[in-house]
mmCIF file of C-alpha atoms in Angstrom:
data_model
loop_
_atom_site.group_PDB
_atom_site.id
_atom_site.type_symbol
_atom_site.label_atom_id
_atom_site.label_comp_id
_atom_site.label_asym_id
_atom_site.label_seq_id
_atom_site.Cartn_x
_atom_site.Cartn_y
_atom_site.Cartn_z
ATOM 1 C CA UNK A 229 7.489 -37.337 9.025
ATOM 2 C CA UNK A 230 4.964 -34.673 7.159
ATOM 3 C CA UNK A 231 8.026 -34.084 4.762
ATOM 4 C CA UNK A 232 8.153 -37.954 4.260
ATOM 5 C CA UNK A 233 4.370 -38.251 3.972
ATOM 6 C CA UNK A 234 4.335 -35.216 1.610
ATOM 7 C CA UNK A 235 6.763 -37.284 -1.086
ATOM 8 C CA UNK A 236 5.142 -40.238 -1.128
ATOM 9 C CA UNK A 237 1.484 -37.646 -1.607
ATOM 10 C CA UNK A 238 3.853 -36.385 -4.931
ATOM 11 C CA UNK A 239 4.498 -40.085 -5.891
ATOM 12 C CA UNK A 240 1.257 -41.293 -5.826
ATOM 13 C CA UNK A 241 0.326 -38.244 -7.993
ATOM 14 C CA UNK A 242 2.775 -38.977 -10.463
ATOM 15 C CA UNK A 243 1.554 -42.444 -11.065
ATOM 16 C CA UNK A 244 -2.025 -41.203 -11.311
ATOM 17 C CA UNK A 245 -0.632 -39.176 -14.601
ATOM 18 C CA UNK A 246 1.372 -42.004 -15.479
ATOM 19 C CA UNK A 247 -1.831 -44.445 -15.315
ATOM 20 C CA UNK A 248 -4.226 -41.391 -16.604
ATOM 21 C CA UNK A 249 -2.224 -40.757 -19.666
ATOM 22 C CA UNK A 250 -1.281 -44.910 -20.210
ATOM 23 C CA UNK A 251 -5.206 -45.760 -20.033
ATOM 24 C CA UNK A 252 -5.326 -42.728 -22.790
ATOM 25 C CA UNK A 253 -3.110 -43.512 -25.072
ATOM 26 C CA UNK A 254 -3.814 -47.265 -25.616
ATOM 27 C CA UNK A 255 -7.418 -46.902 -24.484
ATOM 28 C CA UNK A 256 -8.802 -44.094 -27.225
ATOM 29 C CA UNK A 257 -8.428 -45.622 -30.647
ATOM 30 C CA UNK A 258 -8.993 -42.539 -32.637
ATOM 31 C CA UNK A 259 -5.798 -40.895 -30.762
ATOM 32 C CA UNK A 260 -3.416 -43.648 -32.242
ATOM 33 C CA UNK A 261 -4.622 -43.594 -35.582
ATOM 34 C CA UNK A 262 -4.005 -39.618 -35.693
ATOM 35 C CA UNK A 263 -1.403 -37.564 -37.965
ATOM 36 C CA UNK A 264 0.541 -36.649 -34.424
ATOM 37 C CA UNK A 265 4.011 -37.725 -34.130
ATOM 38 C CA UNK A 266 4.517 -40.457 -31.190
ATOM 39 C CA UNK A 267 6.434 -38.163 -28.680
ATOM 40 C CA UNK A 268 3.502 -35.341 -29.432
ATOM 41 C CA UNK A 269 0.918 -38.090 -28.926
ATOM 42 C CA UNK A 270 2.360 -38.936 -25.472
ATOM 43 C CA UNK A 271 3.270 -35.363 -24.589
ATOM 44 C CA UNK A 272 -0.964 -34.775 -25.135
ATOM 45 C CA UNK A 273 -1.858 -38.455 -23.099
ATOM 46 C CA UNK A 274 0.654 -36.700 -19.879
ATOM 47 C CA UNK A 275 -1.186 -33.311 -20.172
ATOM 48 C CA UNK A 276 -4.280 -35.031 -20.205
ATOM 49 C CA UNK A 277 -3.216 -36.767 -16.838
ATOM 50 C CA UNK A 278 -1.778 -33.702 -15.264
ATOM 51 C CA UNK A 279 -5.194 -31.705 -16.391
ATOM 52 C CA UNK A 280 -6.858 -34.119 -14.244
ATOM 53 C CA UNK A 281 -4.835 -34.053 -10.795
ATOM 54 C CA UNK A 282 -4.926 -30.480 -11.305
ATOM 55 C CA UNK A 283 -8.611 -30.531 -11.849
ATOM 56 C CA UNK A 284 -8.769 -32.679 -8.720
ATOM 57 C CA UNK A 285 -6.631 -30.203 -6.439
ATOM 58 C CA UNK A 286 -8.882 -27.316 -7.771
ATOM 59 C CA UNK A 287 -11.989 -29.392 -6.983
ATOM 60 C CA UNK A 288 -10.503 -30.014 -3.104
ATOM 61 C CA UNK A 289 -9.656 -26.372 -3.079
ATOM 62 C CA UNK A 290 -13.220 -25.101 -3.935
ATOM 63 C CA UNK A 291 -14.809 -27.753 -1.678
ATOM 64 C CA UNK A 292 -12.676 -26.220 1.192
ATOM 65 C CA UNK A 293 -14.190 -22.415 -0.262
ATOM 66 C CA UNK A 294 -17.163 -24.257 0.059
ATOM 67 C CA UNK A 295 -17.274 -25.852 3.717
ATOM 68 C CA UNK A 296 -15.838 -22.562 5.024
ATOM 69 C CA UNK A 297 -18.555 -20.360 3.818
ATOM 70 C CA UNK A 298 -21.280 -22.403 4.735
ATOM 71 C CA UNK A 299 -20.293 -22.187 8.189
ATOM 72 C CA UNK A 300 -18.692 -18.365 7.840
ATOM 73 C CA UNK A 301 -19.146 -15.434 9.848
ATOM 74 C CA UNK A 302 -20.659 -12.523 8.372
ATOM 75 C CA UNK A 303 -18.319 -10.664 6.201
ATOM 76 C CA UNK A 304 -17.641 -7.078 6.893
ATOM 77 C CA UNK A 305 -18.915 -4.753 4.235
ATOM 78 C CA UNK A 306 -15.742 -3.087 3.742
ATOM 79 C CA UNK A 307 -14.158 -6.707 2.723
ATOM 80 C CA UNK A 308 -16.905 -7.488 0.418
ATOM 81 C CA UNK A 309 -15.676 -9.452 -2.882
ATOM 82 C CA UNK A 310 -16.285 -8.732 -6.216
ATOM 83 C CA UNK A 311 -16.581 -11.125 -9.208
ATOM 84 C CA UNK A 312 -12.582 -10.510 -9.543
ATOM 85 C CA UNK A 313 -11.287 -9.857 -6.074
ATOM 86 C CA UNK A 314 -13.020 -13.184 -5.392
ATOM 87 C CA UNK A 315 -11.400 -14.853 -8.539
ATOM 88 C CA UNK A 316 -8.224 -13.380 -7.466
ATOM 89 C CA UNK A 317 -8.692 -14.831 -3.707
ATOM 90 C CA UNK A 318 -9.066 -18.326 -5.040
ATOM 91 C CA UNK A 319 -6.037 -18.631 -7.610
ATOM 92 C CA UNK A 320 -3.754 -17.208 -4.832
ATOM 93 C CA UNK A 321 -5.020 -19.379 -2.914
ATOM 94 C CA UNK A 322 -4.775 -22.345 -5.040
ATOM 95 C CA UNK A 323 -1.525 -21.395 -6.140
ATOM 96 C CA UNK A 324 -0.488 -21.287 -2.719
ATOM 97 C CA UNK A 325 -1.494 -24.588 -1.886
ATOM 98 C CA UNK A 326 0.557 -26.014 -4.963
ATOM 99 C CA UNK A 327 3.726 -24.186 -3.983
ATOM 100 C CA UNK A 328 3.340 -24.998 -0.318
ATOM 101 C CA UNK A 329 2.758 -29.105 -0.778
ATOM 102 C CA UNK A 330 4.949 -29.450 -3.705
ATOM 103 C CA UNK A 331 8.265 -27.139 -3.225
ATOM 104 C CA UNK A 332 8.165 -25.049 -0.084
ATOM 105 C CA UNK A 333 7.466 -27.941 2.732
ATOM 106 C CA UNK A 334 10.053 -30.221 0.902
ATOM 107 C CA UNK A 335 12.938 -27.864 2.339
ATOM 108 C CA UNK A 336 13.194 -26.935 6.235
ATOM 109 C CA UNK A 337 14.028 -23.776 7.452
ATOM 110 C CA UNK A 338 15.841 -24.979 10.635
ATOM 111 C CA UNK A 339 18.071 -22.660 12.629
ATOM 112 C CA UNK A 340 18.854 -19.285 10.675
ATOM 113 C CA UNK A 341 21.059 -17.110 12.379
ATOM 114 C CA UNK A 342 22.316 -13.926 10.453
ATOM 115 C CA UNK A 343 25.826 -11.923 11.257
ATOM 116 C CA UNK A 344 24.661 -8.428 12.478
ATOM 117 C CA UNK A 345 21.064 -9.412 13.807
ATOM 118 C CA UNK A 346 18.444 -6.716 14.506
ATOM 119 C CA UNK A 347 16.452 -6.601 16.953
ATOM 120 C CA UNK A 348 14.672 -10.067 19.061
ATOM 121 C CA UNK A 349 14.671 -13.452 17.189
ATOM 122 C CA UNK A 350 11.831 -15.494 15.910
ATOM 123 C CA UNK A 351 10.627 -18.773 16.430
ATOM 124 C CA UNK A 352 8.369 -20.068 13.979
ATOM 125 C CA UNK A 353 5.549 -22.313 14.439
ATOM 126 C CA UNK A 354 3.720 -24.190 11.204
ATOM 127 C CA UNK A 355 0.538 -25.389 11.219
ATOM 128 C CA UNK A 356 -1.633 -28.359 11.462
ATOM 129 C CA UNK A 357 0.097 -31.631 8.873
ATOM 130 C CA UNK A 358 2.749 -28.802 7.705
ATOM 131 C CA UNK A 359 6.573 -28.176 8.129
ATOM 132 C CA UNK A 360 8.804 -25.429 8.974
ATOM 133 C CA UNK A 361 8.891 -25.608 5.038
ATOM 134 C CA UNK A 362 5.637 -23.516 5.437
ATOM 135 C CA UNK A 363 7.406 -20.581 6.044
ATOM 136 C CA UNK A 364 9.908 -20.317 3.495
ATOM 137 C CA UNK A 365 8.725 -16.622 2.000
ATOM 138 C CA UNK A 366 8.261 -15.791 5.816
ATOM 139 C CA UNK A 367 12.294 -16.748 6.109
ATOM 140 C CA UNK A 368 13.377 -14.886 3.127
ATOM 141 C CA UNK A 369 11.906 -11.565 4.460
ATOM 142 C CA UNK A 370 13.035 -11.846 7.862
ATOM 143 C CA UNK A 371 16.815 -13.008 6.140
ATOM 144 C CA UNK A 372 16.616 -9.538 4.189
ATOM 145 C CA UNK A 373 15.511 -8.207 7.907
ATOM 146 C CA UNK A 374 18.722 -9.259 9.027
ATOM 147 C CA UNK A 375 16.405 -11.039 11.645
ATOM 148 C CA UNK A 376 17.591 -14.698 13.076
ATOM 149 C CA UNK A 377 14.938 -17.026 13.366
ATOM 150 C CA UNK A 378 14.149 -20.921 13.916
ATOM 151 C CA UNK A 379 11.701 -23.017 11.673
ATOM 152 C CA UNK A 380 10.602 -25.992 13.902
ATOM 153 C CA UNK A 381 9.136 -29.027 13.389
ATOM 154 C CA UNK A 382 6.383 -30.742 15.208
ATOM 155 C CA UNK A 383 6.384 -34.265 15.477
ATOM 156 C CA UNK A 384 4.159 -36.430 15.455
ATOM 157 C CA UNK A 385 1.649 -35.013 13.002
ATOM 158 C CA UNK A 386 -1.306 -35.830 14.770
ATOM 159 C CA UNK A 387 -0.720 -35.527 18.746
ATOM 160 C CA UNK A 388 -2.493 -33.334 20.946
ATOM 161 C CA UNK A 389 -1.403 -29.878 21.161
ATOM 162 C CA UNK A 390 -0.024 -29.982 24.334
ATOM 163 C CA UNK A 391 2.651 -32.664 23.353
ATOM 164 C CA UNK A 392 4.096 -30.220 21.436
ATOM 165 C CA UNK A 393 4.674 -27.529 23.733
ATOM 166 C CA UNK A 394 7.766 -28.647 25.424
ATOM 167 C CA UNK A 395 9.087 -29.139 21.531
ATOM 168 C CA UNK A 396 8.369 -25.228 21.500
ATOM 169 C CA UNK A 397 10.115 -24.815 25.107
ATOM 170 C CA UNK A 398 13.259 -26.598 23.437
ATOM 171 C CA UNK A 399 13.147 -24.842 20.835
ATOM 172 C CA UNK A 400 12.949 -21.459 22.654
ATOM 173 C CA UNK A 401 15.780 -21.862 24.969
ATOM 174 C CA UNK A 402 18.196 -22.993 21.806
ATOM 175 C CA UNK A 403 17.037 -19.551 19.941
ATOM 176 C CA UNK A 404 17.955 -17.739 23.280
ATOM 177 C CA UNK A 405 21.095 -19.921 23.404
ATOM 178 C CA UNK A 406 22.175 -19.213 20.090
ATOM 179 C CA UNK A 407 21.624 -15.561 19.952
ATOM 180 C CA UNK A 408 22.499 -14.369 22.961
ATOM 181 C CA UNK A 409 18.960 -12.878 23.848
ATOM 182 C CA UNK A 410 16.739 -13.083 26.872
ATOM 183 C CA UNK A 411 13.581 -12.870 25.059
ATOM 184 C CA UNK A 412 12.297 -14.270 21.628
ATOM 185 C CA UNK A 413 8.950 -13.747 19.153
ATOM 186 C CA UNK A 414 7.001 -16.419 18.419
ATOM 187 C CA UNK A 415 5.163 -16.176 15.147
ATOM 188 C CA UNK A 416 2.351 -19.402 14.889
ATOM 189 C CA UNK A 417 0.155 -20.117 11.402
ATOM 190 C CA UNK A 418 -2.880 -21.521 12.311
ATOM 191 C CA UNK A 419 -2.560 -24.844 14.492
ATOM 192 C CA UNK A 420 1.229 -22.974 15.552
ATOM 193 C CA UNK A 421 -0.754 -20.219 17.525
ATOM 194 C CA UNK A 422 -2.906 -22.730 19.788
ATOM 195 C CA UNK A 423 0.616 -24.762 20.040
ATOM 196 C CA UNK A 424 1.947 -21.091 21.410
ATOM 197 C CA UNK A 425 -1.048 -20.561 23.918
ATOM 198 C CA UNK A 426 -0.228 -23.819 25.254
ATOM 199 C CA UNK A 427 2.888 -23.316 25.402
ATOM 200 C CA UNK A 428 2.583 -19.585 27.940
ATOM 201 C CA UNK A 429 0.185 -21.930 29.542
ATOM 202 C CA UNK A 430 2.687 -24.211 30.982
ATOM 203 C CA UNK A 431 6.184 -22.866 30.752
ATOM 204 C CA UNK A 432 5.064 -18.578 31.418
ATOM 205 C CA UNK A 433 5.986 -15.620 29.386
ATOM 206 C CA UNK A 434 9.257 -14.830 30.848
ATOM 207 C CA UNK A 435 11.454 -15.579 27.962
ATOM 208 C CA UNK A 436 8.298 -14.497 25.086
ATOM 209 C CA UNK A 437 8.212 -10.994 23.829
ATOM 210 C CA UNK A 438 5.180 -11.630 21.359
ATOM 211 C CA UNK A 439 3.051 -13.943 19.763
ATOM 212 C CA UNK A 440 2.011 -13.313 16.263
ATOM 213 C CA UNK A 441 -0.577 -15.806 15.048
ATOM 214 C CA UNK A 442 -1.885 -15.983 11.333
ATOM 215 C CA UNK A 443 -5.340 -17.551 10.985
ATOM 216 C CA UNK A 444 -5.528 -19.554 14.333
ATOM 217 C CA UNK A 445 -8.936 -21.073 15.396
ATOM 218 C CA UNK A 446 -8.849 -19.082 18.734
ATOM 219 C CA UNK A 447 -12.207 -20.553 19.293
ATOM 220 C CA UNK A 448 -12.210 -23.621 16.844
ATOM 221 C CA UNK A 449 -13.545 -24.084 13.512
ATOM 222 C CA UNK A 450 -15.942 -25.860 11.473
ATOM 223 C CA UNK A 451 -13.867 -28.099 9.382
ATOM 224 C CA UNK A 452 -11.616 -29.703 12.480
ATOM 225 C CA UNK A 453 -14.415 -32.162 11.962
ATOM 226 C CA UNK A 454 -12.660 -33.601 8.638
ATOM 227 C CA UNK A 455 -9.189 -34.012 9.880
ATOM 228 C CA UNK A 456 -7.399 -36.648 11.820
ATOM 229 C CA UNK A 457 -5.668 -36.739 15.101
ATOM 230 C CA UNK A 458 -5.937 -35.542 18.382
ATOM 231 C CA UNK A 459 -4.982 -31.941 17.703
ATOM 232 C CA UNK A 460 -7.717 -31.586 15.088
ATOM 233 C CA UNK A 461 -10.592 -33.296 17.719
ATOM 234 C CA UNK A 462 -8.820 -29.990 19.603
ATOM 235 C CA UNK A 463 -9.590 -27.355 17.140
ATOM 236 C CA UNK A 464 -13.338 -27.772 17.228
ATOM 237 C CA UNK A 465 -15.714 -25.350 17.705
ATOM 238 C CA UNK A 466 -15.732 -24.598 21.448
ATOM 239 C CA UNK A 467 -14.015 -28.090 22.301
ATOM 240 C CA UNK A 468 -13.074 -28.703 26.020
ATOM 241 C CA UNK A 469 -9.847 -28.054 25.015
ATOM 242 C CA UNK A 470 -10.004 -24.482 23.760
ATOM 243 C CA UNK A 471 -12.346 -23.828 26.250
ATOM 244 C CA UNK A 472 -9.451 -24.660 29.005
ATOM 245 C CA UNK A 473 -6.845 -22.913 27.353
ATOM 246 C CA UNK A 474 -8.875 -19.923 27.469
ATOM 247 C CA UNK A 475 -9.901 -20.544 30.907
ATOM 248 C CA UNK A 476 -6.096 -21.016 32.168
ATOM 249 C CA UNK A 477 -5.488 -17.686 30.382
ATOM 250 C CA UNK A 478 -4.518 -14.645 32.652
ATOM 251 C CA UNK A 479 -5.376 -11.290 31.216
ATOM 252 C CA UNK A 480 -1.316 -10.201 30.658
ATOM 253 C CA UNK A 481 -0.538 -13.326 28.192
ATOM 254 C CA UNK A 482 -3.917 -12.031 25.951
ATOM 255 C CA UNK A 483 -1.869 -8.639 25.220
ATOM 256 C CA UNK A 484 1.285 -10.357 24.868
ATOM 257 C CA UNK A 485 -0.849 -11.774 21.422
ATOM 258 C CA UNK A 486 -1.575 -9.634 17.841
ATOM 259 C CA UNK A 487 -3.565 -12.094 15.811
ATOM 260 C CA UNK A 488 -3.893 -11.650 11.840
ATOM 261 C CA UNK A 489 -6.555 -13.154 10.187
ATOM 262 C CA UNK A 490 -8.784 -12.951 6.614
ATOM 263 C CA UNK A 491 -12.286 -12.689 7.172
ATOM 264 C CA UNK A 492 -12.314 -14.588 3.860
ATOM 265 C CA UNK A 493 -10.256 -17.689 5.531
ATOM 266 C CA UNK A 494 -11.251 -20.748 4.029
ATOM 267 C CA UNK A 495 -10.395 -23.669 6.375
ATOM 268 C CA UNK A 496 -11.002 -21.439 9.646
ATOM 269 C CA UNK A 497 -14.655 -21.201 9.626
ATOM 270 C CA UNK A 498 -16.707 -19.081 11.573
ATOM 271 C CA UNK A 499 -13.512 -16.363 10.272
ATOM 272 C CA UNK A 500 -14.115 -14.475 13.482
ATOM 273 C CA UNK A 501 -13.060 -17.400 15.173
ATOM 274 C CA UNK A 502 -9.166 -15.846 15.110
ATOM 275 C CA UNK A 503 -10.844 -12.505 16.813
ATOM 276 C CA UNK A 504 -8.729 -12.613 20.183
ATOM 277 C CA UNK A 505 -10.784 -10.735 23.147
ATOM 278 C CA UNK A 506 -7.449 -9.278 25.082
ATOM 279 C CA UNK A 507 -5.224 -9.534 21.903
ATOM 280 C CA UNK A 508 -4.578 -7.292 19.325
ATOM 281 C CA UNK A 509 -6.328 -8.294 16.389
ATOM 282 C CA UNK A 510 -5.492 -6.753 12.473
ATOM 283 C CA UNK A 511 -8.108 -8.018 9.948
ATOM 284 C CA UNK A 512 -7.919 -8.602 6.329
ATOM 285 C CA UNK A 513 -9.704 -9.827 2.890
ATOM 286 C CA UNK A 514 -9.479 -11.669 -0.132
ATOM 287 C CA UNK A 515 -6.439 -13.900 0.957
ATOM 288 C CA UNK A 516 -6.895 -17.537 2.015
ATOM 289 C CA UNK A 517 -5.618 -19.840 4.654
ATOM 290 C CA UNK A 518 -2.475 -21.248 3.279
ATOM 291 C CA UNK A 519 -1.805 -18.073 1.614
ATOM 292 C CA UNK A 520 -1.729 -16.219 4.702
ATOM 293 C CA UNK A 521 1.864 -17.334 5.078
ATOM 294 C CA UNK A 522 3.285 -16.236 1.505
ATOM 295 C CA UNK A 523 0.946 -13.190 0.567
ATOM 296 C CA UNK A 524 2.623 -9.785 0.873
ATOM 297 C CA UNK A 525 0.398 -7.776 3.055
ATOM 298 C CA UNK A 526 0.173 -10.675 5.255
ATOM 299 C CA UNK A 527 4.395 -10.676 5.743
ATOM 300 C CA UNK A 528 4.738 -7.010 5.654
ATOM 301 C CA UNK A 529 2.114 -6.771 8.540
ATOM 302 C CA UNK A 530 3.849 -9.923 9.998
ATOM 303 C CA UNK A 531 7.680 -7.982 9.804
ATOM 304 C CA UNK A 532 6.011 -4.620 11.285
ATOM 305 C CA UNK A 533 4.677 -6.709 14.611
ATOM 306 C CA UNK A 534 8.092 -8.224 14.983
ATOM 307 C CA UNK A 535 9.793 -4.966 14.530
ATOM 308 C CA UNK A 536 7.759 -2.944 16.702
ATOM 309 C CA UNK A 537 8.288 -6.010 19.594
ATOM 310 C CA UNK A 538 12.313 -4.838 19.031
ATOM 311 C CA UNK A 539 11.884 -0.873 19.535
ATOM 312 C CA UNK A 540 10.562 -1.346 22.867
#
């Protein structure tokens, strides 16, 4: 459905730029009385369209930079940005975006088993109105691994969180089924983790080696407010929801958890808000939310987690 909802979200850009650069060209009478060739005149009137969705996306982006630090934690002074690191933050961050919506989450992972595996297999879990798309980078590494791993969907977009957990339970006995193992990984991006919690909440930790979460609201965050569905009324600051999951919570699942956040996370806002009290928690800075699942610190640190899980 997300992949469905994401094409029609690429459509409707595509006739913006249509209708920006139409309205251009036969709107701004100086342009068509110019020394420029038709097909250069209409290659300018598209650019000028694409400028502006692009100007638009960057504009959604920084609003989002925006929202998150207005209701931020305090920022370690070891992650402190400069003028740079912080321009670096947002164009990876940006760029991340664009990749993710527009090429990675139009192609599912699915089942990936490889001949030779190493070590326990991995289930991933995408985030909130994402696809196992999402984790295309995360798929590549763990392919070069020689790690098998599952991409799953959740359906429908905006249920509550606990709907999805027997999707996860499915999911988990076909990895086991497939690969022969007693015991698989579970590695969650941000809505994925609190889909994993729920999970060990109602079906155990018999069959779960780890859970790896990337920039999960633990304890809710700010901007759950803006977003849709039952699962995002979850995700709010200290919601009954989250308070109950933590509640139901026995001290064994917590260190069954490593959770890897950016203190510079810019839709999960207070940042601490991914700070696990049981779990084991590994920081970083300067990356963003959706780029949390393509940047290369963030997959390397991701990889050593799941590797350590299969020396044990």
């Amino acid at each position: 459905m997300i992949k469905r909802l994401l094409i029609l979200l690429l459509v409707l850009q595509a006739l913006a730029v249509g209708l920006l650069a139409t309205g251009l060209y036969y709107g701004w009478r100086p342009l068509r009385v110019a020394t420029l060739s038709a097909p250069s005149t209409v290659a300018l009137c598209l650019g000028f369209g694409i400028l502006v969705v692009l100007l638009i996306r960057l504009l959604i982006a920084a609003n989002n930079f925006y929202l998150s630090w207005r209701s931020g934690s305090i920022t370690p002074p070891d992650h402190a940005l400069n003028p740079l690191r912080a321009a670096g933050l947002f164009w990876h961050e940006f760029n991340s975006s664009m990749l993710t919506s527009s090429y990675y989450m139009l192609r599912s992972v699915g089942l990936q088993l490889q001949p030779a595996a190493r070590g326990l297999p991995v289930l991933l879990i995408h985030g909130y109105v994402c696809n196992s798309g999402y984790w295309l980078p995360m798929s590549k590494l763990l392919k070069q691994a020689r790690i098998s791993h599952y991409g799953i969907d959740l359906e429908p977009p905006g249920a509550s969180i606990d709907d999805y957990a027997p999707q996860v339970h499915a999911a988990v006995q076909r990895l086991r089924r497939e690969t022969g193992s007693p015991q698989v990984i579970i590695l969650g991006h941000s809505m994925g983790g609190l889909v994993a919690r729920a999970y060990l909440r109602r079906y155990g930790d018999l069959h779960i080696a780890r859970v790896i979460t990337l920039g999960t609201p633990h304890h809710g965050t700010a901007l759950a407010h803006f977003g849709p569905g039952s699962n995002a009324a979850q995700m709010r600051r200290d919601s009954a929801w989250l308070n109950a999951l933590a509640a139901s919570e026995a001290n064994t699942q917590r260190t069954l958890i490593s959770s890897i956040y950016s203190v510079h996370d810019n839709i999960i806002a207070p940042q601490d808000s991914s700070v696990l009290p049981g779990a084991r928690n590994l920081v970083f800075g300067a990356i963003g939310h959706v780029a949390l699942g393509r940047h290369p610190e963030i997959l390397r640190c991701a990889l050593k987690e799941i590797e350590a899980v299969a020396r044990v």
